Amino acid sequence: MNVAGDSERVYGGRALSDRRAERRRRFLAAGLAVIGEKGYAATSVADICAAAGLARSQFYDAFPNREKLLLDVYDVVQDDARDAVIAALAAVENGDRRALVTAAITALIDSLGSDPRRARVSYLEMLGVSDAVEQHRSRRRAEWATFIEATLRTELGGDFVPPGGHEFAATAFIGALTELISTWSRMPDPRPPVDGIVDTMVAVLSAFVPDLDTPHRIGD
């Protein structure tokens, strides 16, 4: 006879695994809201539980500690931004490289910067927490660098190498974009139009990507 595990048990018509997944989503949403408003250092587990409407024991069933919640909230923000950029690139069917770059940067800014809480988690609250958090942040930045390199190679060919090499080019681009979005997201309303950031970053990228007015190849 097969005995179902705890995750397969059904309570009130819902599997335990579904209930845990739903509680996790609520804690992540609460983490983004509270940390994004108060900051990580000022946020307690009690704050997260109150915002999520869940018990402290349920928090520790989902996360070993507050730091792990921060990492997972950060990952959600980063994953959403990556998915937004991928969708934007795929949606540009015709046009030149400038149109491709503009679509990608606009999508990234909209995902990371339009909600100040997402920008704060990405660019402020991950700093100075612990060595483990810094290592995690560095890994995610490296993933962005790899994504940028792969995108450039797809568009410009596998033999293309930007001035200084792909690693330095990606680091320069990510650093500039990070500071711009962080500064823009903290400006009081009404903030300057996003177009200003896009124009600035297109100009930065033009130092590494030749012939932005050439028809793009991605999706061909």
GROMACS .gro file of C-alpha atoms in nm:
model
  220
    1MET     CA    1   0.000   0.000   0.000
    2ASN     CA    2   0.130   0.345  -0.094
    3VAL     CA    3   0.125   0.605   0.178
    4ALA     CA    4   0.104   0.965   0.061
    5GLY     CA    5   0.367   1.201   0.192
    6ASP     CA    6   0.284   1.511   0.393
    7SER     CA    7   0.293   1.730   0.083
    8GLU     CA    8   0.022   1.516  -0.080
    9ARG     CA    9  -0.219   1.529   0.213
   10VAL     CA   10  -0.542   1.718   0.147
   11TYR     CA   11  -0.698   1.961   0.394
   12GLY     CA   12  -1.017   2.146   0.313
   13GLY     CA   13  -0.997   2.034  -0.047
   14ARG     CA   14  -0.639   2.158  -0.102
   15ALA     CA   15  -0.312   1.967  -0.095
   16LEU     CA   16  -0.070   2.062   0.180
   17SER     CA   17   0.192   2.143  -0.085
   18ASP     CA   18  -0.048   2.392  -0.244
   19ARG     CA   19  -0.113   2.557   0.091
   20ARG     CA   20   0.260   2.588   0.160
   21ALA     CA   21   0.322   2.733  -0.185
   22GLU     CA   22   0.046   2.988  -0.132
   23ARG     CA   23   0.185   3.087   0.208
   24ARG     CA   24   0.529   3.125   0.053
   25ARG     CA   25   0.389   3.357  -0.214
   26ARG     CA   26   0.220   3.565   0.053
   27PHE     CA   27   0.541   3.593   0.254
   28LEU     CA   28   0.735   3.695  -0.057
   29ALA     CA   29   0.478   3.962  -0.142
   30ALA     CA   30   0.487   4.084   0.217
   31GLY     CA   31   0.867   4.084   0.211
   32LEU     CA   32   0.874   4.302  -0.098
   33ALA     CA   33   0.618   4.541   0.050
   34VAL     CA   34   0.771   4.575   0.397
   35ILE     CA   35   1.142   4.561   0.313
   36GLY     CA   36   1.076   4.786   0.016
   37GLU     CA   37   0.914   5.043   0.244
   38LYS     CA   38   1.106   5.016   0.574
   39GLY     CA   39   1.435   4.864   0.471
   40TYR     CA   40   1.578   4.525   0.565
   41ALA     CA   41   1.745   4.635   0.889
   42ALA     CA   42   1.421   4.781   1.022
   43THR     CA   43   1.206   4.484   0.920
   44SER     CA   44   1.129   4.208   1.170
   45VAL     CA   45   0.976   3.866   1.120
   46ALA     CA   46   0.674   3.998   1.309
   47ASP     CA   47   0.639   4.277   1.050
   48ILE     CA   48   0.646   4.023   0.766
   49CYS     CA   49   0.392   3.797   0.937
   50ALA     CA   50   0.157   4.088   1.004
   51ALA     CA   51   0.175   4.203   0.641
   52ALA     CA   52   0.120   3.848   0.515
   53GLY     CA   53  -0.157   3.775   0.764
   54LEU     CA   54   0.019   3.454   0.868
   55ALA     CA   55   0.169   3.310   1.184
   56ARG     CA   56   0.533   3.319   1.292
   57SER     CA   57   0.547   2.937   1.285
   58GLN     CA   58   0.430   2.946   0.924
   59PHE     CA   59   0.712   3.186   0.839
   60TYR     CA   60   0.974   2.946   0.974
   61ASP     CA   61   0.808   2.661   0.788
   62ALA     CA   62   0.879   2.854   0.465
   63PHE     CA   63   1.211   3.025   0.544
   64PRO     CA   64   1.493   2.939   0.787
   65ASN     CA   65   1.550   3.306   0.868
   66ARG     CA   66   1.486   3.664   0.762
   67GLU     CA   67   1.797   3.675   0.542
   68LYS     CA   68   1.672   3.387   0.328
   69LEU     CA   69   1.347   3.577   0.272
   70LEU     CA   70   1.548   3.878   0.153
   71LEU     CA   71   1.742   3.660  -0.093
   72ASP     CA   72   1.425   3.504  -0.229
   73VAL     CA   73   1.250   3.840  -0.266
   74TYR     CA   74   1.557   3.968  -0.450
   75ASP     CA   75   1.548   3.665  -0.680
   76VAL     CA   76   1.182   3.725  -0.762
   77VAL     CA   77   1.260   4.085  -0.857
   78GLN     CA   78   1.558   3.982  -1.068
   79ASP     CA   79   1.373   3.697  -1.239
   80ASP     CA   80   1.082   3.926  -1.324
   81ALA     CA   81   1.323   4.177  -1.477
   82ARG     CA   82   1.500   3.911  -1.682
   83ASP     CA   83   1.170   3.772  -1.810
   84ALA     CA   84   1.053   4.123  -1.902
   85VAL     CA   85   1.368   4.185  -2.106
   86ILE     CA   86   1.343   3.848  -2.283
   87ALA     CA   87   0.979   3.919  -2.373
   88ALA     CA   88   1.067   4.268  -2.498
   89LEU     CA   89   1.346   4.136  -2.719
   90ALA     CA   90   1.118   3.870  -2.866
   91ALA     CA   91   0.847   4.126  -2.939
   92VAL     CA   92   1.070   4.341  -3.164
   93GLU     CA   93   0.997   4.182  -3.500
   94ASN     CA   94   1.125   4.458  -3.727
   95GLY     CA   95   1.358   4.751  -3.690
   96ASP     CA   96   1.719   4.828  -3.622
   97ARG     CA   97   1.946   4.747  -3.332
   98ARG     CA   98   1.854   5.075  -3.169
   99ALA     CA   99   1.490   4.961  -3.150
  100LEU     CA  100   1.603   4.632  -2.996
  101VAL     CA  101   1.820   4.802  -2.735
  102THR     CA  102   1.549   5.058  -2.656
  103ALA     CA  103   1.287   4.787  -2.603
  104ALA     CA  104   1.512   4.585  -2.374
  105ILE     CA  105   1.623   4.879  -2.160
  106THR     CA  106   1.269   5.015  -2.134
  107ALA     CA  107   1.141   4.677  -2.015
  108LEU     CA  108   1.420   4.647  -1.759
  109ILE     CA  109   1.360   4.995  -1.621
  110ASP     CA  110   0.986   4.939  -1.606
  111SER     CA  111   1.033   4.613  -1.415
  112LEU     CA  112   1.299   4.733  -1.171
  113GLY     CA  113   1.236   5.105  -1.142
  114SER     CA  114   0.866   5.175  -1.182
  115ASP     CA  115   0.800   5.028  -0.835
  116PRO     CA  116   1.040   5.200  -0.590
  117ARG     CA  117   1.018   4.898  -0.359
  118ARG     CA  118   1.168   4.671  -0.627
  119ALA     CA  119   1.447   4.917  -0.692
  120ARG     CA  120   1.519   4.949  -0.321
  121VAL     CA  121   1.543   4.573  -0.273
  122SER     CA  122   1.764   4.538  -0.580
  123TYR     CA  123   2.002   4.827  -0.528
  124LEU     CA  124   2.003   4.923  -0.160
  125GLU     CA  125   1.886   4.651   0.077
  126MET     CA  126   2.121   4.381  -0.049
  127LEU     CA  127   2.426   4.588   0.044
  128GLY     CA  128   2.619   4.524   0.365
  129VAL     CA  129   2.392   4.249   0.501
  130SER     CA  130   2.638   3.958   0.509
  131ASP     CA  131   2.905   3.786   0.303
  132ALA     CA  132   2.649   3.529   0.189
  133VAL     CA  133   2.414   3.799   0.061
  134GLU     CA  134   2.697   3.976  -0.119
  135GLN     CA  135   2.803   3.651  -0.284
  136HIS     CA  136   2.446   3.589  -0.393
  137ARG     CA  137   2.420   3.939  -0.539
  138SER     CA  138   2.748   3.890  -0.724
  139ARG     CA  139   2.621   3.564  -0.873
  140ARG     CA  140   2.308   3.733  -1.000
  141ARG     CA  141   2.510   4.017  -1.154
  142ALA     CA  142   2.728   3.755  -1.324
  143GLU     CA  143   2.413   3.596  -1.466
  144TRP     CA  144   2.315   3.934  -1.612
  145ALA     CA  145   2.661   3.970  -1.762
  146THR     CA  146   2.631   3.626  -1.921
  147PHE     CA  147   2.287   3.716  -2.055
  148ILE     CA  148   2.419   4.039  -2.206
  149GLU     CA  149   2.712   3.858  -2.366
  150ALA     CA  150   2.485   3.590  -2.514
  151THR     CA  151   2.249   3.855  -2.650
  152LEU     CA  152   2.534   4.048  -2.810
  153ARG     CA  153   2.675   3.733  -2.966
  154THR     CA  154   2.334   3.641  -3.106
  155GLU     CA  155   2.291   3.985  -3.256
  156LEU     CA  156   2.648   4.056  -3.368
  157GLY     CA  157   2.791   3.710  -3.424
  158GLY     CA  158   2.995   3.474  -3.212
  159ASP     CA  159   3.323   3.641  -3.305
  160PHE     CA  160   3.216   3.984  -3.183
  161VAL     CA  161   3.419   4.119  -2.889
  162PRO     CA  162   3.339   4.466  -2.751
  163PRO     CA  163   3.616   4.706  -2.647
  164GLY     CA  164   3.776   4.569  -2.332
  165GLY     CA  165   3.605   4.232  -2.373
  166HIS     CA  166   3.261   4.106  -2.280
  167GLU     CA  167   3.315   4.098  -1.903
  168PHE     CA  168   3.431   4.459  -1.878
  169ALA     CA  169   3.166   4.581  -2.122
  170ALA     CA  170   2.885   4.407  -1.930
  171THR     CA  171   3.021   4.531  -1.596
  172ALA     CA  172   3.034   4.889  -1.722
  173PHE     CA  173   2.682   4.869  -1.863
  174ILE     CA  174   2.531   4.706  -1.553
  175GLY     CA  175   2.705   4.954  -1.324
  176ALA     CA  176   2.579   5.255  -1.516
  177LEU     CA  177   2.226   5.116  -1.539
  178THR     CA  178   2.221   5.026  -1.169
  179GLU     CA  179   2.313   5.378  -1.062
  180LEU     CA  180   2.070   5.540  -1.303
  181ILE     CA  181   1.769   5.329  -1.201
  182SER     CA  182   1.857   5.359  -0.831
  183THR     CA  183   1.880   5.738  -0.856
  184TRP     CA  184   1.567   5.771  -1.070
  185SER     CA  185   1.353   5.542  -0.851
  186ARG     CA  186   1.431   5.754  -0.540
  187MET     CA  187   1.342   6.085  -0.700
  188PRO     CA  188   1.024   6.251  -0.573
  189ASP     CA  189   0.718   6.252  -0.796
  190PRO     CA  190   0.686   6.357  -1.064
  191ARG     CA  191   1.000   6.176  -1.167
  192PRO     CA  192   1.169   6.258  -1.497
  193PRO     CA  193   1.042   6.052  -1.792
  194VAL     CA  194   1.191   5.708  -1.841
  195ASP     CA  195   1.295   5.817  -2.189
  196GLY     CA  196   1.585   6.009  -2.037
  197ILE     CA  197   1.732   5.694  -1.881
  198VAL     CA  198   1.674   5.496  -2.199
  199ASP     CA  199   1.849   5.759  -2.410
  200THR     CA  200   2.143   5.767  -2.169
  201MET     CA  201   2.183   5.390  -2.164
  202VAL     CA  202   2.151   5.361  -2.541
  203ALA     CA  203   2.437   5.610  -2.564
  204VAL     CA  204   2.642   5.402  -2.316
  205LEU     CA  205   2.574   5.082  -2.509
  206SER     CA  206   2.664   5.246  -2.839
  207ALA     CA  207   3.023   5.255  -2.713
  208PHE     CA  208   3.022   4.874  -2.723
  209VAL     CA  209   2.770   4.792  -2.997
  210PRO     CA  210   2.856   4.916  -3.344
  211ASP     CA  211   2.606   5.038  -3.603
  212LEU     CA  212   2.291   5.072  -3.392
  213ASP     CA  213   2.101   5.173  -3.703
  214THR     CA  214   2.170   4.835  -3.868
  215PRO     CA  215   1.865   4.601  -3.894
  216HIS     CA  216   1.867   4.361  -3.602
  217ARG     CA  217   1.908   3.984  -3.629
  218ILE     CA  218   1.745   3.851  -3.310
  219GLY     CA  219   1.439   3.645  -3.397
  220ASP     CA  220   1.536   3.610  -3.763
   0.00000   0.00000   0.00000
